[in-house]
Amino acid sequence: MSSPLSPISAARSGAPLSPTVLATLRNPKALSVEVLAGIVTTLALIPEVISFSVIAGVDPKVSLVASVVLAISMSFLGGRPAMITAAAGAVALVVAPLVKEHGVEYLLPAVVLAGLIQVLFGVTGLARLMRFIPRSVMIGFVNALGILIFTAQVPHLLGVPWLVYPLFALTLVIVLVLPKLTKAVPAPLVAIVVVTAITMIAHLTVPTVGDQGDVAGGLPGITALLVPLNLETFTIIWPTALSVAFVGLMETLLTAKLVDDITETRSAKNRESWALGIANILAGFYGGIAGCAMIGQTVVNVKLGRARTRISTFIAGAVLLLLVTILSDVMEQIPMVALAAVMMVVAVTTVNWHSVTPSTLKRMPVAETVVMVTTVVVVVVTHNLAVGVAAGAVLAIVLFARRVAHVVRVDRTVSEDGTRARYEVNGPLFFGSSNDLVEQFSYSLDPADVVVDFSSSQIWDASTVAVLDSVESKYAAHGATVRFEGLDDRSSTFHRNLTGRL
């Protein structure tokens, strides 16, 4: 039996395995990579968590402590090693109306209920539905993510003292040039440390993390339940709880898939789902707000930090705890420009530039491009990755159904003696394609004996059975008999069970 810190085995599926925690602990070089990646990820995490707490209407320390709980608990429970989970913007947007309208005291029961829904989602295996997210939606998701990360940093470069711009340039130079000289230490970490040291030693007045919100004061303790557990409370919290559960799951599972692609390993999506639910319940009781995967910070951890195991996520949570409790004064001195520059580099490297080159767009089917662009536009307009992905997925389904509906072909032949008409149906039959099927037969012209051959077709839904019943009725009205032949076993059983009952 593997230890709680071991990565999920993908041996049964034939996917490559992530490096094990034990093997990494025995390898000083690999361990240093994980530790340094966790530290730089923490630094990239702090300003976003604080800004998201403002959106949600909660104290910054609440989101920071909840992020500590989420990161550490998911490092043990989660199904995707090296993925960063914390108080995220998607969740903040969802809980903000509840906090504003009813008060922060309703946040705890809403978060706990959302966690329970996520646990149910994971243990029932519904996380496997993520396989139906098309590639065009995933590319749109990634490109929109890059745009959101980049635009979120722009305000930190506007209306600021002129000293910010040289520091910004210095950060970019370190992040882009240092990896060409050495990869022993993550370039973003070096850049943040150097720029912070310069501002502290030279006493430069530039915007810092401390300007984003109060992060000092230690841990808040167990979240108190201040509302009664009754039907009225449930009526208030359940819409928010459902939204938190599904938005958090969607963003987490999409991020897990992204990390799977980057690391060329496979994760356990169902485990990630129920683990997120448990982590959110814990964060609700000690912290007060829910969270999900932090996509930008995960990219920092996996791409820039080159982390591959749970050690990095544990270190991220532990370092954040250290900064909140003991080193809050140091954390407050970090210049926002250094963090903004690092995240801008992350944004640029996140975008799938190949997907938007003229040569790719020229070869790509128009429908695929429309789905990708729609996903990007909806995400950027709503600032909600989950809404954009849902819109892209729905559009992809509609376009696919429309395309498949036109691949069905019906060929008619009449026997030499004119006593029998034979139709051969080619293509899948479902609501989108079978509704036109009833118009493909020559009821008044056909002889009394009609055969419809489905050897090259299949029946997929009740709409098709209803259409075939209608075909039989129309032929019967013209005094003809129609027989259906060539159905495979599944289609035949499906038709037999529903025909005449619709």
XYZ file of C-alpha atoms in Angstrom:
502
model
C 0.000 0.000 0.000
C 1.398 3.390 -0.980
C 1.932 6.103 1.578
C -0.428 9.107 1.632
C 2.259 11.192 0.021
C 2.875 8.803 -2.870
C 1.592 9.814 -6.311
C -1.302 7.950 -7.824
C -0.216 4.885 -9.723
C -1.157 4.917 -13.374
C 0.308 1.546 -14.130
C -3.034 0.012 -15.023
C -3.617 2.604 -17.701
C -0.091 2.427 -19.044
C 0.537 6.131 -18.356
C 3.944 7.241 -17.083
C 4.347 7.554 -13.321
C 5.182 10.765 -11.520
C 8.384 10.668 -9.444
C 7.647 9.254 -6.010
C 7.975 11.367 -2.900
C 10.319 8.825 -1.311
C 12.623 8.800 -4.332
C 12.660 12.601 -4.374
C 13.494 12.785 -0.662
C 16.492 10.540 -1.305
C 17.716 12.743 -4.150
C 19.061 16.092 -2.845
C 19.007 17.710 -6.284
C 15.408 16.699 -7.003
C 14.375 17.682 -3.475
C 15.876 21.146 -3.859
C 13.916 21.622 -7.090
C 10.662 20.746 -5.304
C 11.395 22.981 -2.307
C 12.410 25.996 -4.387
C 9.423 25.524 -6.689
C 7.122 25.497 -3.658
C 8.658 28.724 -2.335
C 8.361 30.656 -5.588
C 4.802 29.370 -6.023
C 3.913 30.699 -2.575
C 5.197 34.137 -3.496
C 3.134 34.085 -6.683
C 0.109 32.938 -4.686
C -0.036 35.667 -2.047
C -1.190 38.762 -3.996
C -3.906 36.884 -5.880
C -5.304 35.284 -2.732
C -5.421 38.701 -1.051
C -7.130 40.319 -4.041
C -9.636 37.463 -4.256
C -10.504 37.945 -0.583
C -11.511 41.515 -1.403
C -13.778 40.224 -4.191
C -15.341 37.669 -1.846
C -15.865 40.251 0.894
C -13.801 38.468 3.539
C -10.717 39.390 5.559
C -7.430 38.726 3.673
C -6.180 36.553 6.539
C -9.240 34.331 6.076
C -8.272 33.559 2.476
C -4.582 33.150 3.331
C -5.262 30.689 6.142
C -7.809 28.811 4.034
C -5.143 28.574 1.318
C -2.723 27.069 3.828
C -5.290 24.439 4.769
C -6.159 23.704 1.141
C -2.562 23.426 -0.054
C -1.379 21.190 2.779
C -4.440 18.930 2.846
C -4.412 18.478 -0.935
C -0.708 17.604 -0.859
C -1.756 14.500 1.094
C -5.206 13.788 -0.359
C -5.181 15.031 -3.951
C -4.967 12.926 -7.079
C -2.783 15.314 -9.113
C 0.774 15.755 -7.745
C 2.335 19.238 -8.098
C -1.017 21.014 -8.570
C -1.624 24.071 -6.379
C -4.973 24.457 -4.618
C -5.906 27.623 -2.731
C -8.621 30.265 -2.313
C -9.253 31.051 -5.978
C -10.898 33.819 -7.938
C -13.547 31.576 -9.480
C -14.848 30.677 -6.022
C -14.552 34.262 -4.786
C -16.817 35.460 -7.598
C -19.424 32.852 -6.692
C -19.524 33.471 -2.915
C -19.406 37.278 -3.149
C -23.197 37.740 -3.667
C -23.970 35.484 -0.675
C -21.615 37.405 1.619
C -22.901 40.771 0.389
C -26.596 39.905 0.695
C -26.713 37.685 3.782
C -23.417 38.188 5.603
C -20.138 36.311 6.016
C -21.662 34.032 8.682
C -23.454 32.050 5.952
C -20.152 31.257 4.275
C -19.235 28.339 6.557
C -22.358 26.199 5.961
C -22.233 27.032 2.231
C -18.604 25.928 1.979
C -19.237 22.722 3.934
C -22.230 21.850 1.737
C -20.166 22.543 -1.381
C -17.456 20.239 -0.049
C -19.965 17.460 0.530
C -21.243 17.831 -3.042
C -17.685 17.577 -4.359
C -17.056 14.452 -2.280
C -20.235 12.902 -3.716
C -19.120 13.901 -7.224
C -15.784 12.171 -6.696
C -16.944 8.930 -5.072
C -19.643 8.384 -7.707
C -17.115 8.713 -10.541
C -18.790 11.690 -12.228
C -15.377 13.329 -12.662
C -14.966 11.116 -15.721
C -17.372 13.433 -17.537
C -14.389 15.718 -18.090
C -13.355 13.456 -20.967
C -16.140 15.071 -22.988
C -14.419 18.477 -22.956
C -13.232 18.934 -26.587
C -9.665 19.868 -27.457
C -10.779 23.195 -28.926
C -12.354 24.118 -25.576
C -9.185 23.127 -23.724
C -7.076 25.306 -26.028
C -9.506 28.186 -25.550
C -9.343 27.613 -21.793
C -5.530 27.798 -21.822
C -5.411 30.865 -24.073
C -8.047 32.681 -22.014
C -6.115 31.803 -18.874
C -3.013 33.452 -20.300
C -4.979 36.590 -21.175
C -6.569 36.813 -17.711
C -3.260 36.313 -15.917
C -1.600 38.992 -18.052
C -4.383 41.580 -17.781
C -4.631 41.041 -14.020
C -1.036 42.281 -13.692
C -1.455 45.414 -15.820
C -2.971 47.559 -12.984
C 0.241 47.039 -11.006
C 2.095 48.939 -13.759
C -0.311 51.855 -14.119
C -0.309 54.982 -12.013
C 2.769 53.901 -10.091
C 6.073 55.644 -9.241
C 8.611 55.657 -12.077
C 10.935 53.439 -10.023
C 8.530 50.550 -10.675
C 9.528 50.350 -14.346
C 13.273 49.753 -13.882
C 12.419 47.108 -11.284
C 9.975 45.563 -13.740
C 12.656 45.433 -16.437
C 15.181 43.952 -13.995
C 12.720 41.225 -13.004
C 12.082 40.327 -16.640
C 15.803 40.175 -17.408
C 16.467 37.822 -14.492
C 13.478 35.578 -15.270
C 14.316 35.298 -18.970
C 18.125 35.245 -18.909
C 19.028 33.301 -15.757
C 17.581 29.957 -17.013
C 20.053 30.132 -19.914
C 22.928 30.297 -17.420
C 21.714 27.919 -14.719
C 18.554 26.064 -13.684
C 19.798 25.191 -10.198
C 17.550 27.877 -8.706
C 14.190 29.008 -10.152
C 14.711 32.312 -11.931
C 11.430 33.804 -10.583
C 12.587 33.189 -7.007
C 15.929 34.884 -7.689
C 14.160 37.820 -9.342
C 11.728 38.322 -6.457
C 14.495 38.091 -3.825
C 16.815 40.471 -5.706
C 14.130 43.092 -6.383
C 12.835 42.878 -2.800
C 16.365 43.277 -1.432
C 16.976 46.329 -3.647
C 13.792 48.060 -2.528
C 14.456 47.339 1.155
C 18.141 48.325 1.115
C 17.588 51.461 -0.968
C 14.349 52.311 0.885
C 12.469 52.654 -2.396
C 8.829 53.639 -2.177
C 6.929 51.281 -4.464
C 3.654 49.344 -4.046
C 4.164 46.176 -1.987
C 2.146 43.141 -0.906
C 1.353 44.935 2.332
C -0.501 47.590 0.346
C -2.932 44.945 -0.944
C -4.332 44.164 2.510
C -3.500 43.431 6.128
C -1.772 40.048 6.379
C -0.403 40.280 9.912
C -2.011 39.095 13.103
C -1.522 35.343 13.143
C -4.098 32.582 12.713
C -7.841 33.289 13.117
C -8.736 29.949 14.705
C -11.721 27.649 14.168
C -14.556 29.267 12.215
C -17.583 29.742 14.424
C -21.019 28.641 13.210
C -23.175 31.744 13.687
C -26.344 30.712 11.840
C -28.927 28.043 12.739
C -28.862 24.776 10.799
C -32.448 24.806 9.569
C -34.437 24.833 6.333
C -34.229 28.610 6.009
C -30.425 28.519 6.121
C -30.371 25.674 3.610
C -32.628 27.671 1.274
C -30.197 30.586 1.443
C -26.970 28.644 0.960
C -27.766 25.821 -1.473
C -27.550 27.844 -4.732
C -24.145 29.214 -3.714
C -22.987 25.790 -2.511
C -23.888 24.190 -5.843
C -22.102 26.935 -7.761
C -18.983 26.667 -5.591
C -18.959 22.885 -5.973
C -19.278 22.798 -9.757
C -17.151 25.847 -10.551
C -14.409 24.576 -8.248
C -14.543 21.078 -9.702
C -14.511 22.261 -13.288
C -11.529 24.550 -12.773
C -9.688 21.911 -10.753
C -10.233 19.080 -13.212
C -9.318 21.254 -16.191
C -6.137 22.298 -14.412
C -5.373 18.666 -13.614
C -5.750 17.797 -17.293
C -3.454 20.673 -18.210
C -0.788 19.421 -15.787
C -1.254 15.884 -17.130
C -0.352 17.213 -20.581
C 2.612 19.262 -19.349
C 4.127 16.442 -17.280
C 3.004 13.604 -19.578
C 1.589 11.721 -16.604
C -1.928 10.744 -15.638
C -3.764 11.814 -12.494
C -6.703 10.368 -10.580
C -9.566 12.754 -11.344
C -12.103 11.089 -9.056
C -9.648 11.209 -6.157
C -8.915 14.843 -6.939
C -12.665 15.547 -6.758
C -13.406 13.990 -3.392
C -10.113 15.258 -1.980
C -11.060 18.805 -2.975
C -14.366 18.345 -1.170
C -12.655 17.234 2.034
C -10.082 20.034 1.765
C -12.853 22.615 1.328
C -14.687 21.303 4.371
C -11.459 21.607 6.391
C -10.815 25.081 4.986
C -14.366 26.103 5.855
C -13.902 25.109 9.485
C -10.402 26.588 9.737
C -10.133 29.566 7.482
C -13.675 30.129 6.345
C -13.645 30.119 2.527
C -13.503 27.460 -0.181
C -11.008 27.145 -3.003
C -9.958 25.137 -6.012
C -6.929 24.669 -8.246
C -4.971 27.870 -8.903
C -4.141 27.571 -12.570
C -1.566 30.337 -12.868
C 0.273 29.265 -9.718
C 0.164 25.648 -10.847
C 1.850 26.662 -14.093
C 4.490 28.511 -12.047
C 5.059 25.386 -9.953
C 5.151 22.895 -12.819
C 6.633 24.904 -15.691
C 8.887 27.525 -14.130
C 9.664 25.601 -10.938
C 9.822 22.186 -12.676
C 8.058 20.546 -9.709
C 6.598 17.080 -10.164
C 5.639 15.752 -6.709
C 3.483 16.533 -3.695
C 6.501 17.928 -1.881
C 6.209 21.214 -3.775
C 2.534 21.647 -2.849
C 3.251 20.828 0.792
C 6.135 23.315 0.830
C 3.903 25.964 -0.743
C 1.360 25.537 2.057
C 4.011 25.365 4.778
C 5.850 28.462 3.541
C 2.582 30.367 3.277
C 1.819 29.387 6.871
C 5.262 30.608 7.893
C 4.762 33.918 6.102
C 1.328 34.474 7.633
C 2.405 33.697 11.191
C 6.076 34.595 11.655
C 7.331 36.365 8.561
C 4.352 38.581 7.767
C 6.552 41.700 8.016
C 8.864 40.276 5.334
C 5.957 39.259 3.124
C 4.541 42.776 3.264
C 7.794 44.185 1.832
C 7.699 42.186 -1.435
C 7.224 44.638 -4.344
C 4.117 43.958 -6.376
C 6.016 44.755 -9.576
C 8.265 41.697 -9.107
C 5.275 39.396 -8.712
C 3.468 41.068 -11.617
C 6.456 40.614 -13.919
C 6.773 36.930 -13.022
C 3.074 36.325 -13.654
C 3.253 38.146 -16.987
C 5.974 35.765 -18.103
C 3.784 32.893 -16.932
C 0.872 34.325 -18.939
C 2.894 34.572 -22.138
C 4.219 31.018 -21.788
C 0.729 29.702 -20.945
C -0.881 30.789 -24.230
C -0.821 28.152 -26.949
C 0.667 30.390 -29.625
C 0.707 27.592 -32.193
C -3.082 27.481 -32.073
C -3.406 31.073 -33.310
C -0.802 31.091 -36.070
C -2.214 31.724 -39.586
C -1.004 28.332 -40.832
C -2.837 26.502 -38.039
C -6.024 28.547 -38.383
C -6.004 27.908 -42.138
C -5.948 24.127 -41.629
C -8.272 24.013 -38.621
C -11.984 23.354 -39.278
C -14.003 26.555 -38.905
C -16.202 25.002 -36.209
C -13.153 24.179 -34.064
C -11.846 27.735 -34.359
C -15.282 29.186 -33.519
C -15.458 27.043 -30.370
C -11.962 28.096 -29.282
C -12.633 31.787 -29.883
C -16.010 31.589 -28.128
C -14.399 30.011 -25.082
C -11.744 32.729 -24.955
C -14.227 35.581 -25.410
C -16.695 34.334 -22.778
C -13.913 33.743 -20.251
C -12.368 37.170 -20.819
C -15.737 38.961 -20.673
C -17.022 37.152 -17.574
C -13.622 36.641 -15.896
C -14.917 33.176 -15.101
C -13.089 30.194 -16.574
C -15.868 27.772 -15.682
C -18.541 29.793 -17.498
C -16.345 30.077 -20.585
C -15.585 26.373 -20.662
C -19.279 25.539 -20.246
C -20.196 27.877 -23.102
C -17.495 26.419 -25.345
C -18.503 22.849 -24.540
C -22.188 23.509 -25.263
C -21.329 25.197 -28.553
C -19.033 22.308 -29.499
C -21.831 19.822 -28.803
C -24.321 21.810 -30.898
C -21.911 22.139 -33.821
C -20.981 18.468 -33.600
C -24.633 17.390 -33.572
C -25.310 19.652 -36.547
C -22.350 18.219 -38.443
C -23.215 14.604 -37.682
C -26.852 15.198 -38.625
C -25.780 15.692 -42.229
C -23.694 12.528 -42.600
C -26.730 10.207 -42.761
C -27.445 9.004 -46.282
C -30.434 7.001 -47.539
C -30.163 5.102 -50.856
C -33.284 3.700 -52.594
C -33.412 0.824 -55.066
C -36.397 -1.039 -56.576
C -36.330 -4.694 -57.605
C -36.435 -5.525 -61.329
C -39.988 -6.820 -61.115
C -41.074 -3.682 -59.242
C -42.536 -5.589 -56.285
C -40.040 -4.516 -53.620
C -38.349 -1.269 -52.620
C -35.136 -1.390 -50.622
C -33.607 1.471 -48.633
C -30.067 1.415 -47.231
C -29.448 3.818 -44.354
C -25.869 4.918 -43.680
C -24.762 6.858 -40.582
C -25.660 7.204 -36.884
C -29.285 7.936 -36.089
C -30.097 10.248 -33.171
C -32.400 13.225 -32.622
C -30.311 15.499 -34.839
C -30.132 13.181 -37.830
C -33.260 11.045 -37.590
C -35.796 13.893 -37.603
C -35.208 14.315 -41.350
C -35.264 10.557 -41.951
C -39.039 10.423 -42.226
C -38.829 12.598 -45.356
C -36.399 10.254 -47.159
C -39.008 7.649 -48.180
C -41.294 7.618 -51.245
C -44.457 6.432 -49.520
C -46.872 6.945 -52.416
C -44.524 5.573 -55.090
C -43.181 2.455 -53.342
C -44.675 -1.020 -53.869
C -46.402 -2.906 -51.053
C -43.182 -4.591 -49.857
C -40.533 -2.244 -48.395
C -37.280 -3.211 -46.689
C -35.073 -0.741 -44.765
C -31.507 -1.976 -44.246
C -29.670 -0.596 -41.172
C -26.482 -2.655 -41.602
C -24.483 0.592 -41.932
C -26.364 2.503 -39.263
C -27.208 2.432 -35.562
C -30.087 3.644 -33.412
C -28.958 5.843 -30.514
C -32.048 7.383 -28.939
C -35.815 7.263 -28.495
C -36.304 10.042 -31.073
C -35.113 7.651 -33.786
C -37.477 4.893 -32.628
C -40.372 7.357 -32.755
C -39.360 8.330 -36.307
C -39.268 4.676 -37.400
C -42.732 4.152 -35.892
C -43.892 7.133 -37.943
C -42.371 5.604 -41.085
C -44.260 2.364 -40.433
C -47.517 4.289 -39.914
C -47.114 6.230 -43.151
C -46.457 3.076 -45.149
C -49.428 1.366 -43.490
C -51.616 4.309 -44.566
C -50.565 3.569 -48.152
C -51.266 -0.126 -47.782
C -47.609 -1.154 -47.694
C -45.593 -3.231 -45.217
C -42.146 -2.107 -44.103
C -39.484 -4.324 -42.529
C -36.371 -3.148 -40.691
C -33.294 -5.323 -41.213
C -29.596 -5.295 -40.354
C -29.831 -3.724 -36.909
C -26.976 -4.681 -34.597
C -27.867 -6.404 -31.320
C -27.864 -3.225 -29.237
C -29.943 -1.221 -31.727
C -32.335 -4.118 -32.220
C -32.924 -4.508 -28.486
C -33.315 -0.747 -28.060
C -35.861 -0.585 -30.892
C -37.774 -3.623 -29.708
C -38.140 -2.253 -26.171
C -39.504 1.151 -27.283
C -41.344 0.648 -30.566
C -45.089 1.198 -30.294
C -44.723 2.715 -26.810
C -43.801 6.264 -27.738
